[in-house]
Each structure stands twice: as structure tokens, then as C-alpha cells.
Coordinates of N, CA and C in Angstrom, one line a residue:
X212 N 19.4 -34.1 7.9 CA 19.5 -32.6 8.4 C 18.0 -32.4 8.9
X213 N 17.7 -31.9 10.0 CA 16.6 -31.6 10.6 C 16.0 -30.1 10.0
X214 N 15.0 -30.0 9.6 CA 14.3 -28.5 9.0 C 13.4 -28.2 10.4
X215 N 14.2 -27.0 10.7 CA 13.1 -26.2 11.7 C 12.7 -24.9 11.3
X216 N 11.7 -24.4 12.0 CA 11.2 -23.2 11.5 C 12.2 -22.2 12.0
X217 N 12.6 -21.2 11.2 CA 13.6 -20.2 11.6 C 15.0 -20.6 10.8
X218 N 15.2 -21.8 10.3 CA 16.4 -22.2 9.6 C 16.5 -21.5 8.2
X219 N 17.7 -21.0 7.9 CA 18.0 -20.4 6.6 C 18.8 -21.4 5.8
X220 N 18.4 -21.8 4.8 CA 18.9 -22.7 3.8 C 19.2 -22.3 2.3
X221 N 19.9 -23.0 1.6 CA 20.2 -22.6 0.3 C 19.5 -23.9 -0.4
X222 N 18.7 -23.4 -1.6 CA 18.2 -24.4 -2.4 C 18.0 -23.8 -3.8
X223 N 17.5 -24.8 -4.7 CA 17.3 -24.5 -6.1 C 16.0 -24.5 -6.7
X224 N 15.6 -23.6 -7.4 CA 14.1 -23.5 -7.9 C 13.9 -24.7 -8.7
X225 N 13.0 -25.4 -8.2 CA 12.7 -26.7 -9.2 C 11.6 -26.5 -10.0
X226 N 10.6 -25.5 -9.7 CA 9.4 -25.5 -10.3 C 8.7 -24.0 -10.2
X227 N 8.1 -23.5 -11.1 CA 7.3 -22.1 -10.9 C 6.0 -22.2 -11.4
X228 N 5.0 -21.9 -10.5 CA 3.7 -22.0 -10.7 C 3.1 -20.4 -10.7
X229 N 1.9 -20.3 -10.9 CA 1.3 -18.8 -10.7 C 1.1 -18.5 -9.3
X230 N 1.3 -19.5 -8.3 CA 1.1 -19.1 -6.9 C 2.3 -19.1 -6.1
X231 N 3.4 -19.5 -6.8 CA 4.8 -19.5 -6.2 C 5.6 -20.3 -6.8
X232 N 6.8 -20.8 -6.0 CA 7.9 -21.6 -6.5 C 8.4 -22.7 -5.8
X233 N 8.5 -23.9 -6.2 CA 9.1 -25.1 -5.5 C 10.6 -25.0 -5.5
X234 N 11.1 -25.2 -4.3 CA 12.5 -25.1 -4.3 C 13.0 -26.5 -3.5
X235 N 14.2 -27.1 -4.4 CA 14.7 -28.2 -3.8 C 15.6 -28.0 -2.6
X236 N 15.6 -28.6 -1.6 CA 16.3 -28.4 -0.4 C 17.3 -29.7 -0.2
X237 N 18.3 -29.6 0.8 CA 19.1 -30.8 1.0 C 18.4 -32.0 1.5
X238 N 18.9 -33.0 1.6 CA 18.0 -34.4 2.0 C 16.9 -34.8 1.1
X239 N 17.0 -34.5 -0.2 CA 15.9 -34.7 -1.3 C 14.7 -34.2 -0.6
X240 N 14.6 -33.0 0.0 CA 13.3 -32.4 0.3 C 13.2 -31.3 -0.6
X241 N 11.8 -30.8 -0.4 CA 11.5 -29.5 -1.2 C 10.6 -29.0 -0.4
X242 N 10.2 -27.6 -0.6 CA 9.5 -26.9 0.1 C 8.9 -25.8 -1.1
X243 N 7.9 -25.0 -0.7 CA 7.2 -24.1 -1.3 C 7.4 -22.6 -0.9
X244 N 7.7 -21.8 -1.7 CA 7.7 -20.4 -1.5 C 6.5 -19.6 -2.1
X245 N 5.7 -19.4 -1.3 CA 4.3 -18.8 -1.8 C 4.8 -17.3 -2.5
X246 N 3.8 -16.8 -3.5 CA 4.0 -15.5 -4.3 C 4.4 -14.6 -3.2
X247 N 3.7 -14.5 -2.2 CA 3.7 -13.5 -1.1 C 5.1 -13.4 -0.4
X248 N 5.6 -14.6 -0.4 CA 6.9 -14.6 0.4 C 8.1 -14.6 -0.7
X249 N 7.9 -14.0 -1.9 CA 8.9 -14.0 -2.7 C 9.7 -12.6 -2.7
X250 N 9.0 -11.4 -2.6 CA 9.9 -10.1 -2.6 C 9.1 -9.3 -1.4
X251 N 9.8 -8.2 -1.1 CA 9.0 -7.1 -0.3 C 8.1 -6.4 -1.2
X252 N 8.4 -6.3 -2.6 CA 7.5 -5.6 -3.4 C 6.6 -6.4 -4.1
X253 N 5.5 -5.8 -4.6 CA 4.5 -6.7 -5.3 C 4.9 -7.6 -6.4
X254 N 4.4 -8.7 -6.2 CA 4.8 -9.8 -7.3 C 3.7 -10.1 -8.0
X255 N 3.5 -9.8 -9.3 CA 2.5 -10.0 -10.2 C 2.7 -11.4 -10.8
X256 N 4.0 -11.7 -11.2 CA 4.4 -12.9 -12.0 C 5.6 -13.5 -11.4
X257 N 5.6 -14.7 -11.0 CA 6.9 -15.4 -10.4 C 7.9 -15.3 -11.2
X258 N 7.7 -15.5 -12.5 CA 8.8 -15.7 -13.4 C 9.7 -14.2 -13.7
X259 N 8.9 -13.2 -13.0 CA 9.8 -11.8 -13.3 C 10.8 -11.8 -12.0
X260 N 10.7 -12.6 -11.1 CA 11.6 -12.6 -10.0 C 12.6 -13.9 -9.9
X261 N 12.1 -15.1 -10.4 CA 12.8 -16.3 -10.3 C 12.8 -17.2 -11.5
X262 N 13.7 -18.0 -11.7 CA 13.8 -18.9 -12.9 C 14.3 -20.2 -12.5
X263 N 13.7 -21.1 -13.1 CA 14.1 -22.6 -12.8 C 15.5 -22.8 -12.8
X264 N 16.0 -23.7 -11.7 CA 17.5 -23.8 -11.7 C 18.3 -22.6 -10.8
X265 N 17.7 -21.6 -10.4 CA 18.1 -20.5 -9.8 C 18.6 -20.9 -8.5
X266 N 19.8 -20.7 -7.8 CA 20.0 -20.9 -6.4 C 19.3 -19.7 -5.6
X267 N 18.8 -20.1 -4.5 CA 18.1 -19.0 -3.7 C 18.3 -19.4 -2.3
X268 N 18.3 -18.5 -1.4 CA 18.5 -18.3 0.3 C 17.1 -18.4 0.4
X269 N 16.7 -19.3 1.3 CA 15.2 -19.2 1.8 C 15.2 -19.6 3.5
X270 N 14.2 -19.3 4.0 CA 13.9 -19.3 5.4 C 12.8 -20.2 5.8
X271 N 12.9 -21.3 6.6 CA 11.8 -22.1 6.7 C 10.9 -21.3 7.7
X272 N 9.6 -21.1 7.4 CA 8.6 -20.2 8.1 C 7.4 -21.2 8.6
X273 N 7.4 -22.6 8.1 CA 6.4 -23.2 8.6 C 6.4 -24.9 8.2
X274 N 6.1 -25.5 8.9 CA 5.9 -27.1 8.4 C 4.7 -27.6 9.0
X275 N 3.9 -27.9 8.1 CA 2.4 -28.3 8.4 C 2.4 -29.8 8.8
X276 N 1.2 -30.4 9.1 CA 1.1 -31.7 9.8 C 1.2 -32.6 8.6
X277 N 1.2 -32.5 7.2 CA 1.5 -33.4 6.4 C 3.1 -33.3 5.9
X278 N 3.7 -32.4 6.7 CA 5.3 -32.4 6.7 C 5.7 -31.7 5.4
X279 N 4.8 -31.0 5.3 CA 5.1 -29.7 3.9 C 5.9 -28.6 4.3
X280 N 6.9 -28.3 3.7 CA 7.9 -26.9 4.3 C 7.3 -25.8 3.6
X281 N 6.9 -24.9 4.2 CA 6.8 -23.5 3.7 C 7.8 -22.6 3.9
X282 N 8.4 -21.9 2.8 CA 9.5 -21.1 2.8 C 9.4 -19.9 2.4
X283 N 10.5 -18.9 2.8 CA 10.3 -17.4 2.4 C 11.5 -17.0 1.9
X284 N 11.7 -16.3 0.9 CA 12.9 -15.7 0.3 C 12.9 -14.4 1.0
X285 N 11.9 -13.6 1.0 CA 12.1 -12.3 1.5 C 12.4 -12.4 3.0
X286 N 11.9 -13.1 3.7 CA 12.4 -13.1 5.2 C 13.8 -13.7 5.5
X287 N 14.5 -14.0 4.4 CA 15.8 -14.5 4.6 C 16.6 -13.2 4.3
X288 N 16.2 -12.3 3.6 CA 16.8 -11.0 3.3 C 16.6 -10.0 4.4
X289 N 17.5 -9.0 4.4 CA 17.1 -7.8 5.4 C 16.1 -6.9 4.3
X290 N 15.0 -6.3 5.3 CA 13.9 -5.5 4.7 C 14.5 -4.4 4.0
X291 N 14.1 -3.8 2.9 CA 14.5 -2.8 2.2 C 14.5 -1.6 3.1
X292 N 15.1 -0.4 2.9 CA 14.9 0.8 3.6 C 13.4 1.5 3.4
X293 N 13.1 2.1 4.1 CA 11.5 2.7 4.1 C 11.8 4.1 3.6
X294 N 10.8 4.4 2.5 CA 11.0 5.5 2.0 C 10.2 6.6 2.6
X295 N 10.8 7.7 2.7 CA 9.9 8.9 3.5 C 8.6 9.3 2.8
X296 N 7.8 9.5 3.6 CA 6.4 9.8 3.2 C 6.1 11.4 3.2
X297 N 5.3 11.9 2.6 CA 4.9 13.4 3.0 C 5.8 14.3 2.1
X298 N 6.4 13.9 1.0 CA 7.3 14.3 0.2 C 6.4 15.6 -0.6
X299 N 7.2 16.2 -1.5 CA 6.4 17.3 -2.3 C 5.2 16.7 -3.2
X300 N 5.6 15.6 -3.7 CA 4.7 14.8 -4.6 C 4.2 13.3 -4.4
X301 N 3.2 12.9 -4.2 CA 2.9 11.5 -3.9 C 2.6 10.8 -5.4
X302 N 3.2 9.8 -5.7 CA 3.0 9.2 -6.8 C 1.6 8.7 -7.0
X303 N 1.0 8.9 -8.2 CA -0.4 8.5 -8.4 C -1.4 9.5 -8.0
X304 N -0.9 10.5 -7.4 CA -1.9 11.7 -7.0 C -1.6 12.9 -7.3
X305 N -2.3 13.8 -6.9 CA -2.0 15.3 -7.4 C -0.8 15.8 -6.5
X306 N -0.1 16.9 -6.9 CA 0.9 17.4 -6.1 C 0.5 17.8 -4.8
X307 N 1.2 17.9 -3.8 CA 1.0 18.4 -2.3 C 0.2 19.7 -2.4
X308 N -1.0 20.2 -1.8 CA -1.5 21.4 -1.8 C -2.5 21.5 -3.0
X309 N -2.5 20.5 -3.9 CA -3.6 20.5 -4.8 C -4.3 19.3 -4.7
X310 N -5.5 19.4 -4.3 CA -6.4 18.3 -4.0 C -7.8 18.5 -4.8
X311 N -8.2 17.5 -5.2 CA -9.4 17.5 -6.1 C -10.7 17.0 -5.3
X312 N -11.8 17.5 -5.4 CA -13.0 17.1 -4.5 C -14.1 17.5 -5.4
X313 N -15.3 17.3 -4.9 CA -16.5 17.6 -5.4 C -16.7 19.0 -6.2
X314 N -17.0 19.2 -7.4 CA -16.9 20.5 -7.8 C -15.7 21.2 -8.3
X315 N -14.5 20.6 -8.0 CA -13.2 21.2 -8.3 C -12.7 20.6 -9.5
X316 N -12.1 21.7 -10.2 CA -11.4 21.3 -11.6 C -10.1 21.1 -11.5
X317 N -9.6 20.1 -12.2 CA -7.9 19.9 -12.2 C -7.2 21.3 -12.3
X318 N -6.3 21.5 -11.4 CA -5.7 22.8 -11.5 C -6.1 23.7 -10.6
X319 N -7.2 23.6 -10.0 CA -7.8 24.5 -8.9 C -7.0 23.9 -7.6
X320 N -6.3 24.8 -7.0 CA -5.8 24.6 -5.7 C -6.9 24.5 -4.4
X321 N -6.7 23.6 -3.6 CA -7.5 23.5 -2.4 C -7.1 24.8 -1.5
X322 N -7.6 25.4 -0.9 CA -7.1 26.5 -0.1 C -6.8 25.8 1.5
X323 N -7.4 24.9 2.1 CA -7.1 24.1 3.1 C -7.8 25.2 4.2
X324 N -7.6 24.7 5.6 CA -8.0 25.7 6.5 C -7.2 27.1 6.7
X325 N -8.0 27.9 7.2 CA -7.6 29.3 7.3 C -6.5 29.3 8.3
X326 N -5.5 30.2 8.0 CA -4.3 30.2 8.9 C -4.4 30.4 10.3
X327 N -3.9 29.8 11.2 CA -4.2 30.0 12.5 C -3.4 31.2 13.1
X328 N -3.9 31.8 14.2 CA -3.2 33.0 14.7 C -2.1 32.2 15.5
X329 N -1.0 33.1 15.5 CA 0.2 32.9 16.0 C 0.1 32.4 17.5
X330 N -0.7 33.0 18.4 CA -1.0 32.8 19.7 C -1.7 31.5 20.0
X331 N -1.7 31.0 21.0 CA -2.8 29.9 21.2 C -4.1 30.5 21.3
X332 N -5.0 29.9 20.4 CA -6.4 30.3 20.4 C -7.3 29.5 21.5
X333 N -8.3 30.0 22.1 CA -9.2 29.6 22.7 C -10.0 28.3 22.1
X334 N -10.6 27.5 22.9 CA -11.4 26.5 22.1 C -12.5 27.1 21.3
X335 N -13.1 28.2 22.0 CA -14.3 28.8 21.4 C -13.8 29.5 20.0
X336 N -12.8 30.1 19.9 CA -12.2 30.8 18.8 C -12.0 29.8 17.8
X337 N -11.4 28.8 18.0 CA -11.0 27.8 17.1 C -12.4 27.1 16.7
X338 N -13.4 26.8 17.4 CA -14.7 26.3 17.0 C -15.3 27.3 16.3
X339 N -15.3 28.3 16.5 CA -16.0 29.7 15.5 C -15.4 29.5 14.1
X340 N -14.0 29.3 14.1 CA -13.5 29.5 12.9 C -13.8 28.1 12.0
X341 N -13.9 27.2 12.5 CA -14.0 25.8 12.1 C -15.5 25.9 11.5
X342 N -16.5 26.4 12.3 CA -17.8 26.4 11.9 C -18.0 27.4 10.6
X343 N -17.3 28.4 10.5 CA -17.3 29.4 9.4 C -16.8 28.7 8.3
X344 N -15.7 28.0 8.4 CA -15.1 27.4 7.3 C -15.9 26.2 6.6
X345 N -16.6 25.4 7.6 CA -17.6 24.4 7.3 C -18.7 24.9 6.6
X346 N -19.2 26.0 6.9 CA -20.6 26.6 6.4 C -20.1 26.9 5.0
X347 N -19.0 27.5 4.9 CA -18.5 28.1 3.5 C -18.5 26.8 2.6
X348 N -17.9 25.9 3.1 CA -17.4 24.7 2.2 C -18.8 24.0 1.8
X349 N -19.7 23.8 2.8 CA -20.9 23.3 2.5 C -21.7 24.1 1.5
X350 N -21.8 25.4 1.7 CA -22.6 26.2 0.8 C -22.1 26.2 -0.8
X351 N -20.6 26.1 -0.8 CA -20.1 25.8 -2.2 C -20.4 24.6 -2.7
X352 N -20.2 23.7 -1.8 CA -20.7 22.2 -2.5 C -22.3 22.4 -2.8
X353 N -23.2 22.9 -2.0 CA -24.7 22.8 -2.3 C -24.8 23.7 -3.6
X354 N -24.1 24.7 -3.9 CA -24.2 25.4 -5.1 C -23.7 24.8 -6.3
X355 N -22.7 24.0 -6.2 CA -22.2 23.1 -7.3 C -23.3 22.0 -7.5
X356 N -23.9 21.4 -6.4 CA -25.0 20.4 -6.8 C -26.2 21.1 -7.6
X357 N -26.5 22.1 -7.2 CA -27.7 22.9 -7.9 C -27.2 23.1 -9.3
X358 N -26.2 23.6 -9.6 CA -25.6 24.0 -11.0 C -25.7 22.5 -11.8
X359 N -25.3 21.5 -11.0 CA -25.1 20.4 -11.8 C -26.4 19.6 -12.1
X360 N -27.4 19.7 -11.3 CA -28.8 19.2 -11.3 C -29.6 19.9 -12.7
X361 N -29.2 21.1 -12.9 CA -30.1 21.7 -14.0 C -29.6 21.4 -15.5
X362 N -28.3 20.7 -15.5 CA -27.8 20.4 -16.6 C -28.6 19.2 -17.5
X363 N -28.9 18.3 -16.6 CA -29.7 17.3 -17.1 C -31.2 17.5 -17.7
X364 N -31.6 18.8 -17.2 CA -33.2 19.2 -17.6 C -33.0 20.2 -18.9
X365 N -34.2 20.0 -19.6 CA -34.4 20.8 -21.0 C -35.7 21.4 -20.8

């Protein structure tokens, strides 16, 4: 049986290492599934996803000059559905609308940019609005830095 890049085969996991898993293929051949090709999610430990003797479906993704076969389990499977971004709360971060920055305490909401007028504003009006907002934010940051610098002195 000829092994070609793109072929999808069945095999058995014959060995597990910290960098991947070896899979026994037909015709007494074997190939390596690198840890990055095991699953679409992050794989910290190969043992969490595979076990020796387990039957797996693999895709041949490469054959090098030494005739070593590189395999992928995740490419033999359909990709998982993508999750929508921009929901009300991002995992690992503050809730949407509540951001932290220099001088901000947890729980103090970030006001964001001022509300835009309903009609189309001219470039000059938008620039003035931006400059006023920027000056306000810079002065707030400057005052926070001044207050913080006094704390270290006695």
C-alpha cells in the first residue's frame, strides 16, 4: 500500500511520548502524530487525549527524505464550530464595558468615548471631540502618577 500525502488511514497508537504519539499503520509502517496535530484545542499532555492501543483515524501530512511519515489526527476530523466573539463577557477578562487601566480600581467602569451625535459630524468636530477626550484622559493619568509618586517619600 502506497502512502501519499493526504491519505486518510486507520492505525493504532503504539507509543506515547511528551512530544506526540507513534501510530502503527498498515504494511508494518508507523508514523508520528506531533502533539500539535492531536486536537484542535491546546494539548498539554498527550495522555489526556490518547492511550496506547487506541485505534485512531489519521491523515498523512508529510513524508520526509528519510521516509518518516508525519501524521495528523485533527486534520482527519472536521474542524469544530467557531465560537462567537464579542459576547457580554470574555473568559479571563473583565465584563464588557468594565476595563481596567492605569489608576483604575476594580469595579470602576470605563466610560469610553463620548456619545457621538446622531447626524454625521464633520471631521473637525470629531477631531475636537477626540482632542478634548484625550486631554482629559491624559490629565487624569498625570494626576494619578503624581499621587503615586508621593507615596514612596517620607
